[in-house]
PDB file of C-alpha atoms in Angstrom:
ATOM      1  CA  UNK A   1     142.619  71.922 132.961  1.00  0.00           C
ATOM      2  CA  UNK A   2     142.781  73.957 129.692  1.00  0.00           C
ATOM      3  CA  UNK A   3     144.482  73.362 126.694  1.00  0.00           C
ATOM      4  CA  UNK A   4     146.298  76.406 125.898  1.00  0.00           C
ATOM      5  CA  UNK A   5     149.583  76.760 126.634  1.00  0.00           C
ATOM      6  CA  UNK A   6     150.519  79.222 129.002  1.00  0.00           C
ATOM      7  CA  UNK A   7     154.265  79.840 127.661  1.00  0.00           C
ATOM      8  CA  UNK A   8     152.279  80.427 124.385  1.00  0.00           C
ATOM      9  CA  UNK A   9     149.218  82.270 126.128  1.00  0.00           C
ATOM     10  CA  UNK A  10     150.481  85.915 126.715  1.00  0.00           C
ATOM     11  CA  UNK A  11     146.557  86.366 128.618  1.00  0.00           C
ATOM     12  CA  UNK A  12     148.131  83.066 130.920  1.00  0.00           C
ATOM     13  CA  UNK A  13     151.754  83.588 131.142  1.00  0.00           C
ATOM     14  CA  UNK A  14     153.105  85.470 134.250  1.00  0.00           C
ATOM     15  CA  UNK A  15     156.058  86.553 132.851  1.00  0.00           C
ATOM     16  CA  UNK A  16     153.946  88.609 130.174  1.00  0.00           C
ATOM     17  CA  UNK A  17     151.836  89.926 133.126  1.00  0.00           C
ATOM     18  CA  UNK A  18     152.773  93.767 133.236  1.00  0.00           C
ATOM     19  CA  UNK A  19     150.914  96.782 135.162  1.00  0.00           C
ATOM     20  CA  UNK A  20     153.083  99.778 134.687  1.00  0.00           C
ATOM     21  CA  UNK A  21     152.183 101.852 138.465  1.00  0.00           C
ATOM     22  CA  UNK A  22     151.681 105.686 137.686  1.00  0.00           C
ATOM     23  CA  UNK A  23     150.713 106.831 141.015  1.00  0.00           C
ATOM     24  CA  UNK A  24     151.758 109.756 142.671  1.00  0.00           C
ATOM     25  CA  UNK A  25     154.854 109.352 144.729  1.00  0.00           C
ATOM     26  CA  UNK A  26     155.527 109.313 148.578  1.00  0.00           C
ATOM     27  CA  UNK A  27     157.931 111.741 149.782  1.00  0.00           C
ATOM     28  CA  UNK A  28     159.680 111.131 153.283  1.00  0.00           C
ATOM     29  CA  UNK A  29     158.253 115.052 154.413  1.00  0.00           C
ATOM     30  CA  UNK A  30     154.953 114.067 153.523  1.00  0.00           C
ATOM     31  CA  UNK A  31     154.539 110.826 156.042  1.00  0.00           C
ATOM     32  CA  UNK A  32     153.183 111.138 159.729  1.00  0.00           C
ATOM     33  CA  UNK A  33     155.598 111.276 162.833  1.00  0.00           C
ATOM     34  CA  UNK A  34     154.227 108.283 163.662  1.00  0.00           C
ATOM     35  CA  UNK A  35     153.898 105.131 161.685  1.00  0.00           C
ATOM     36  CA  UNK A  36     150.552 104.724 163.115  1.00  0.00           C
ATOM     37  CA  UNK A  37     148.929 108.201 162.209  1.00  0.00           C
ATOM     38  CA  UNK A  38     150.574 107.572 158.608  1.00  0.00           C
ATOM     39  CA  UNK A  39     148.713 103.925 158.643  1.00  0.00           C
ATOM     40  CA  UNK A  40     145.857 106.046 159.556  1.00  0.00           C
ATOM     41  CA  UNK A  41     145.915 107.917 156.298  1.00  0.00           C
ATOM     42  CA  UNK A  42     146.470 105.109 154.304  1.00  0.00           C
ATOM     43  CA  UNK A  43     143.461 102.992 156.109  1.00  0.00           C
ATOM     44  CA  UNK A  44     141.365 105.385 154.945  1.00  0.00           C
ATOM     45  CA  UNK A  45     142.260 105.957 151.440  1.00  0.00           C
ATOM     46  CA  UNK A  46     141.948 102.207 151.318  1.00  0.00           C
ATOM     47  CA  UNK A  47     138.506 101.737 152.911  1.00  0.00           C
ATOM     48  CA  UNK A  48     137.176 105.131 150.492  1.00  0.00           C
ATOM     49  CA  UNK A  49     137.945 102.837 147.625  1.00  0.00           C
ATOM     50  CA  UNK A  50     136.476  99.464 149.455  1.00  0.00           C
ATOM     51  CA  UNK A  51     133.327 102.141 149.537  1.00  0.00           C
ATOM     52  CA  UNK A  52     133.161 102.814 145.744  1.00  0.00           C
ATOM     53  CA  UNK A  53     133.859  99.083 144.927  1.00  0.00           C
ATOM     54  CA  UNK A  54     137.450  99.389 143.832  1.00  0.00           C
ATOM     55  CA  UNK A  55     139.348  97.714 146.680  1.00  0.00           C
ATOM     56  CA  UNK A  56     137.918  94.301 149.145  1.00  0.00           C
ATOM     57  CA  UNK A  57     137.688  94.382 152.098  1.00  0.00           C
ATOM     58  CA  UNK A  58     140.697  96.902 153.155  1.00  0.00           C
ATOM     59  CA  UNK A  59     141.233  95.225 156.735  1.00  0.00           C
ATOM     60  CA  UNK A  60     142.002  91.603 155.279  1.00  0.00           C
ATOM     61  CA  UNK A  61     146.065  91.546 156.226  1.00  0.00           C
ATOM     62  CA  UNK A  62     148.574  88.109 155.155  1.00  0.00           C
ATOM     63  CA  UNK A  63     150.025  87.076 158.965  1.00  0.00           C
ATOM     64  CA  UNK A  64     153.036  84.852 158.267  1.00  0.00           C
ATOM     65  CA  UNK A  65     154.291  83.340 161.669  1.00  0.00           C
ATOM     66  CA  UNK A  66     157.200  80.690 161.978  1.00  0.00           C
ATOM     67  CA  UNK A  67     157.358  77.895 164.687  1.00  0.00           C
ATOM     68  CA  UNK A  68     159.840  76.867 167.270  1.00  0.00           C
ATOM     69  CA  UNK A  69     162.315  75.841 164.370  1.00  0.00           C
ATOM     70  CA  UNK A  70     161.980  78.496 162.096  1.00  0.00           C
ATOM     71  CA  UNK A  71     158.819  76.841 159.043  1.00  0.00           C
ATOM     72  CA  UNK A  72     156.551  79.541 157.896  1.00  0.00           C
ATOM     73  CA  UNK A  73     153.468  79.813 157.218  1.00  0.00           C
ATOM     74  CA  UNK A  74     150.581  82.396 155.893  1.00  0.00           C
ATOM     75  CA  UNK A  75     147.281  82.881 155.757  1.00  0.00           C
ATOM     76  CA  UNK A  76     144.535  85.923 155.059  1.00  0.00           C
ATOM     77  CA  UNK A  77     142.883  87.072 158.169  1.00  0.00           C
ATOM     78  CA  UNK A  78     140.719  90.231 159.202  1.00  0.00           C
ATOM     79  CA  UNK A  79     142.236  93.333 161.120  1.00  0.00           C
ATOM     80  CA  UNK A  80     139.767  94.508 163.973  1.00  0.00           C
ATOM     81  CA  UNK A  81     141.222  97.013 165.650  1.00  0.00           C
ATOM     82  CA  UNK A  82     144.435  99.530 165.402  1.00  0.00           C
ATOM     83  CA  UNK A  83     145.791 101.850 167.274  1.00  0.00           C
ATOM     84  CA  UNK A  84     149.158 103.381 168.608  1.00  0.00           C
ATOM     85  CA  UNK A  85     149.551 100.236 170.380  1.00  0.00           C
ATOM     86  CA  UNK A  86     149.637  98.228 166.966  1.00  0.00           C
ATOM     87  CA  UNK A  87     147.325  95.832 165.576  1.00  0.00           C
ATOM     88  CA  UNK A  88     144.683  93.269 166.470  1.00  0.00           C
ATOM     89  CA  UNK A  89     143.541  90.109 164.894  1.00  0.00           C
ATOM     90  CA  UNK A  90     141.328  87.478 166.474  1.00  0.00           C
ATOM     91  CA  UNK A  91     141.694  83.986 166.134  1.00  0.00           C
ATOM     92  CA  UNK A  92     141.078  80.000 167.542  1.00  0.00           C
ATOM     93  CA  UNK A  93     144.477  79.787 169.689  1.00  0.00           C
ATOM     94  CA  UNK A  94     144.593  75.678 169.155  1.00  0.00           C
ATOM     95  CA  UNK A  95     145.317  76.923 164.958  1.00  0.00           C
ATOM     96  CA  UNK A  96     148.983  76.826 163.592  1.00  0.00           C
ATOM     97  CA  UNK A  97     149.118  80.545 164.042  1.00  0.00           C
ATOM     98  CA  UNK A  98     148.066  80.681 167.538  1.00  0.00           C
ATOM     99  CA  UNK A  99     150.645  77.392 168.247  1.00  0.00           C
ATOM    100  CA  UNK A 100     153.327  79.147 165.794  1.00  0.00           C
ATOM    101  CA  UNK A 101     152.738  82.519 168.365  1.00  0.00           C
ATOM    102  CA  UNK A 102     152.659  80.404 171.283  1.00  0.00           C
ATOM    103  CA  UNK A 103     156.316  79.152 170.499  1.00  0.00           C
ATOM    104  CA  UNK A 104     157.885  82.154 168.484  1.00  0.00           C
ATOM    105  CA  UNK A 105     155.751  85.386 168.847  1.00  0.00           C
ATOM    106  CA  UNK A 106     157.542  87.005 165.889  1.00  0.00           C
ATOM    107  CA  UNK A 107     155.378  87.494 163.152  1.00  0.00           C
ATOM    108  CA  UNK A 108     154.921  89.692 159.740  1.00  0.00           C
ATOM    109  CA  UNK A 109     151.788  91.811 158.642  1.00  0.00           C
ATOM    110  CA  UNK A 110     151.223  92.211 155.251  1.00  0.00           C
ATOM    111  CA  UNK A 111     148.619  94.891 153.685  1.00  0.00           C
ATOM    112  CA  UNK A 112     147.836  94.697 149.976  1.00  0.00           C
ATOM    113  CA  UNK A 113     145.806  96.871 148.385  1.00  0.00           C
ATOM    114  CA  UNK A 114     146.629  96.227 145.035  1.00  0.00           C
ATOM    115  CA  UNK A 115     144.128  98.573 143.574  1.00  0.00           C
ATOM    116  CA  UNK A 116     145.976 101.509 145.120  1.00  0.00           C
ATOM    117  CA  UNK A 117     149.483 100.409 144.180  1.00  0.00           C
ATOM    118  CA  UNK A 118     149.967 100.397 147.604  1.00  0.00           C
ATOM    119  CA  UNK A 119     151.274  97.623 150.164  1.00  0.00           C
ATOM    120  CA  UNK A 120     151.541  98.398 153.897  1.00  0.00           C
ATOM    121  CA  UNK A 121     154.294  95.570 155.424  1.00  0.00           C
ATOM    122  CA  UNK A 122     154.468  95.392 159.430  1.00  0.00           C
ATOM    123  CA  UNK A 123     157.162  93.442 161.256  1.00  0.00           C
ATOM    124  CA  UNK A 124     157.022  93.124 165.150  1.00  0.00           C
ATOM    125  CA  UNK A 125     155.851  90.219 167.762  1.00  0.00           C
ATOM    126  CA  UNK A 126     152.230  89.646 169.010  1.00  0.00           C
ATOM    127  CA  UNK A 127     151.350  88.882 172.194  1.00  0.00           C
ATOM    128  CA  UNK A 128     147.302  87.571 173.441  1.00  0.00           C
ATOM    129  CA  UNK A 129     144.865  90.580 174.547  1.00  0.00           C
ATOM    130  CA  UNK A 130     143.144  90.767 177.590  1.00  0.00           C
ATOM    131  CA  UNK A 131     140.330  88.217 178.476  1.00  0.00           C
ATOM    132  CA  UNK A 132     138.096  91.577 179.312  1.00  0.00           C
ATOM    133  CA  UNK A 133     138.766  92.854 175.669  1.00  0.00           C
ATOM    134  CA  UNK A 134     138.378  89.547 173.676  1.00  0.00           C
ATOM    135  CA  UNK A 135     134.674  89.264 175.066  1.00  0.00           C
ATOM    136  CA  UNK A 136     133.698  92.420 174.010  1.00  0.00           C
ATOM    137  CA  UNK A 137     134.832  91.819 170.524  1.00  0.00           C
ATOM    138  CA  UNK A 138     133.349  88.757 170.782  1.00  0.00           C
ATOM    139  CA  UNK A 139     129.760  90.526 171.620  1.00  0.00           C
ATOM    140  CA  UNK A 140     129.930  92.330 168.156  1.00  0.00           C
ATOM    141  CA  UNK A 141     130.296  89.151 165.986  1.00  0.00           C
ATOM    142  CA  UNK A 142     127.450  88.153 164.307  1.00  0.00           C
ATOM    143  CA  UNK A 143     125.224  84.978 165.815  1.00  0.00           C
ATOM    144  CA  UNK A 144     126.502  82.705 163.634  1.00  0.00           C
ATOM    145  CA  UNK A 145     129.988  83.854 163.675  1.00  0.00           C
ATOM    146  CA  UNK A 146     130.259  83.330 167.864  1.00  0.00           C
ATOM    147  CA  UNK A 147     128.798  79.685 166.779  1.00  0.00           C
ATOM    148  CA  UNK A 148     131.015  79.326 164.106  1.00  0.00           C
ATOM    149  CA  UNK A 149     134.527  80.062 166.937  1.00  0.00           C
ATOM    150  CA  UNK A 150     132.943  77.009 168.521  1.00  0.00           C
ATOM    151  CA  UNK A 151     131.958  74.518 165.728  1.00  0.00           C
ATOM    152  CA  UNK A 152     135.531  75.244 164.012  1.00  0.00           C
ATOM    153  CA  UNK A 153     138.817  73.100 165.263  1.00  0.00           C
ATOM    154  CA  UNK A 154     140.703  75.420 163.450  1.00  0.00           C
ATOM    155  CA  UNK A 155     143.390  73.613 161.703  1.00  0.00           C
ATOM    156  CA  UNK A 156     143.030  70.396 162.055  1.00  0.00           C
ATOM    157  CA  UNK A 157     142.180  67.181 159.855  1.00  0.00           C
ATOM    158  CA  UNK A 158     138.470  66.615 160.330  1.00  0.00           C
ATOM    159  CA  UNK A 159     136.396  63.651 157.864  1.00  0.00           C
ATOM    160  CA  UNK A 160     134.477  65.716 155.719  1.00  0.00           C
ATOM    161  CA  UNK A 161     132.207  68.875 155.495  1.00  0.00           C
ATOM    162  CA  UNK A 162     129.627  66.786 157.206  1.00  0.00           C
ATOM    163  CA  UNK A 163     131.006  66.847 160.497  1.00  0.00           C
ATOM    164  CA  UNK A 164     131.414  70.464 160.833  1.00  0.00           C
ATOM    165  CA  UNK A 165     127.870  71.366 159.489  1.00  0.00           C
ATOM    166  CA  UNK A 166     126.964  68.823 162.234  1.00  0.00           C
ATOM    167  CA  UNK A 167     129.176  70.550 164.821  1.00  0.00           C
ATOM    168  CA  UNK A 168     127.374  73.910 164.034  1.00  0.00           C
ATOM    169  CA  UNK A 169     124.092  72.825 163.942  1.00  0.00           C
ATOM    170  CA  UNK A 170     123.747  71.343 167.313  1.00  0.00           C
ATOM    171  CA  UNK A 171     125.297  74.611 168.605  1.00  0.00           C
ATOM    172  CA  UNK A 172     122.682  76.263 166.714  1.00  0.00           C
ATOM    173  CA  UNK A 173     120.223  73.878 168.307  1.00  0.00           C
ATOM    174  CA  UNK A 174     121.985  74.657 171.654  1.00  0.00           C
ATOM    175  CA  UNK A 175     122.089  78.837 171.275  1.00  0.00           C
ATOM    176  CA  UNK A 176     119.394  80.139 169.374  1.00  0.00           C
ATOM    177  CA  UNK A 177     119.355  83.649 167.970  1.00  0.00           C
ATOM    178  CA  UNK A 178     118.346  85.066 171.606  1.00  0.00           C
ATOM    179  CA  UNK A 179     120.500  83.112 173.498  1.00  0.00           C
ATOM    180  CA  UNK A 180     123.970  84.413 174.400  1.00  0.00           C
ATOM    181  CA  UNK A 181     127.203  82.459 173.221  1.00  0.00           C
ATOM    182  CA  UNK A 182     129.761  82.252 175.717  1.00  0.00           C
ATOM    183  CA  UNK A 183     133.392  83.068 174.474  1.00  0.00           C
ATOM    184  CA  UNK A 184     135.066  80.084 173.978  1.00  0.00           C
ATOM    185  CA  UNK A 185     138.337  79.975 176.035  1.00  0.00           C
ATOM    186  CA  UNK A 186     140.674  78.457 173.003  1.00  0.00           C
ATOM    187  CA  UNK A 187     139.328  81.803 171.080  1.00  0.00           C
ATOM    188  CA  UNK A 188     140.591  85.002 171.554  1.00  0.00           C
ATOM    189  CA  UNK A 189     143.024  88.299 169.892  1.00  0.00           C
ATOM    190  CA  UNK A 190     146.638  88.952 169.279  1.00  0.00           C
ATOM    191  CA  UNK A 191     148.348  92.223 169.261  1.00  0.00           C
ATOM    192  CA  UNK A 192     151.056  93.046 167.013  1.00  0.00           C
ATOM    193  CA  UNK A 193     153.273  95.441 168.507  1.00  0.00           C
ATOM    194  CA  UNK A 194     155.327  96.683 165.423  1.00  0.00           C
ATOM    195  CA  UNK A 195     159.198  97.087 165.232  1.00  0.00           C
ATOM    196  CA  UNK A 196     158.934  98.170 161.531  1.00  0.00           C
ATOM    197  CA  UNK A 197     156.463  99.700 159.566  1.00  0.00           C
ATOM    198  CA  UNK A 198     157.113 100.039 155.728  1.00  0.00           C
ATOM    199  CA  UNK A 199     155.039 102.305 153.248  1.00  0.00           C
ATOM    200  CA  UNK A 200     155.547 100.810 149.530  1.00  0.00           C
ATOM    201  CA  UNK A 201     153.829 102.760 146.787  1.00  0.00           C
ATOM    202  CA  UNK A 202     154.283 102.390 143.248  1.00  0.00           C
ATOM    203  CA  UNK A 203     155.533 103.688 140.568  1.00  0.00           C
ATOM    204  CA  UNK A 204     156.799 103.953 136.836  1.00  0.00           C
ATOM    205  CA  UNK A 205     159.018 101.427 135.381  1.00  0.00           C
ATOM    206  CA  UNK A 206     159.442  99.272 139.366  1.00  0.00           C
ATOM    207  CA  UNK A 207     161.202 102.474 140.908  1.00  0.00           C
ATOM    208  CA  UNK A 208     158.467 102.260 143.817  1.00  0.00           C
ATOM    209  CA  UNK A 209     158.738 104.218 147.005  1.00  0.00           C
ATOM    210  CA  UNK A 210     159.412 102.403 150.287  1.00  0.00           C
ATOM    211  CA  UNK A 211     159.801 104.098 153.172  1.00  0.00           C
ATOM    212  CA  UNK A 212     160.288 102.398 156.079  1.00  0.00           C
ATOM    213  CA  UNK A 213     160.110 103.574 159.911  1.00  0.00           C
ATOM    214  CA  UNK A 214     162.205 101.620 162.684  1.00  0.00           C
ATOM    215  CA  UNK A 215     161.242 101.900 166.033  1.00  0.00           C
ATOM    216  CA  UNK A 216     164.485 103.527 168.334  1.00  0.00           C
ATOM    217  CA  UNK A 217     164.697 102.567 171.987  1.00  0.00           C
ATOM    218  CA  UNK A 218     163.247 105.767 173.120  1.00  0.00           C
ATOM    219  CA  UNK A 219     159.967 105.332 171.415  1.00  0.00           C
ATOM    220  CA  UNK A 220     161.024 107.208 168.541  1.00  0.00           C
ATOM    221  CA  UNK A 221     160.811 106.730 165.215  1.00  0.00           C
ATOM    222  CA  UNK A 222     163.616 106.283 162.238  1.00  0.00           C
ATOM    223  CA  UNK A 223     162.809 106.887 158.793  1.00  0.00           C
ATOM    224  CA  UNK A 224     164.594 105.031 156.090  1.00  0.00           C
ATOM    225  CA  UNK A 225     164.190 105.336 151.954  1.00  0.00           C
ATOM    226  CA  UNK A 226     164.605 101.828 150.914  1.00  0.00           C
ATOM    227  CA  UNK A 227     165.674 100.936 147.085  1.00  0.00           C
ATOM    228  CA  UNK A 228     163.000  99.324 145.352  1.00  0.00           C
TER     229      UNK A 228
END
């Protein structure tokens, strides 16, 4: 702990924390017909930057899922794959997001790539991939990753760092580097199919563009300004 005072500490106190956004703006003419082609754009602005050191690690993405009776919860996790279809994260299916999906398959994406003044923000429900296509993501993790989907008991109370290190070195022990891992079958992807799609950029003094498209029953798209 330190001993300044952060009410007296403008370098500690959030409510002096200030960035004033001077981006360029986002005009509803200027977006993609579809929200997908327009995530496109963005991806790629974002991983340019990741590139030249500006921005981490431009696929990271906050899933917030609810359970049965409604608790959230959030976490950071890695986007693999996109495409008109939506988006695809992999993950143990025994952790609170995989139970939270299993029981309420609504869930929210959340983009931010803060060094751009830019947050993408996806809402829409996620349902498991195919067997066929988890196992040939699998097949491009790293060695230790594969070991890792094993060793892990994703979310739950274990005695101490000990018994994981343990856990992962007997797999080691058991799959060397030229031995293939076999996908676990607690491990495997989700794919967000999105309902909404919002583009927030900002701007000068928090009037930030937000333009939101809402999926119509016809596969169509509706575009919405929203007030920042």
């Amino acid at each position: 702990m330190t001993d300044r005072d952060p009410l007296l500490d403008p370098v500690l106190d959030p409510a002096a924390m200030r960035k004033q956004y001077r981006a360029d703006g986002l005009a509803a003419e200027d977006l993609a017909t579809h929200p997908m082609d327009q995530f496109s754009r963005w991806f790629e602005d974002a991983a340019r930057a990741a590139l030249h050191g500006t921005l981490y690690e431009p696929n990271a993405m906050v899933v917030s899922t609810a359970d049965a009776t409604g608790r959230p919860s959030s976490r950071t996790v890695l986007m693999k794959q996109y495409d008109t279809d939506g988006f695809v994260f992999f993950t143990n299916y025994d952790s609170r997001k995989g139970r939270d999906l299993a029981e309420n398959p609504h869930v929210s994406l959340l983009f931010p790539w803060h060094p751009l003044a830019r947050q993408v923000i996806v809402t829409g429900t996620a349902r498991r991939t195919g067997r066929d296509e988890t196992a040939a993501y699998f097949r491009t993790r790293p060695h230790g990753s594969q070991l890792g989907a094993w060793a892990s008991v994703q979310s739950a109370v274990i005695a101490s760092r000990t018994e994981l290190d343990t856990a992962y070195a007997e797999l080691a022990a058991r799959y060397p580097e030229d031995e293939q891992v076999p996908v676990p079958p607690h491990w495997g992807g989700f794919r967000v199919t999105p309902e909404t799609v919002e583009f927030w950029q900002g701007r000068e003094n928090r009037l930030h563009d937000r333009l939101r498209y809402t999926a119509r029953p016809d596969g169509t798209w509706r575009v919405e300004r929203l007030s920042p």
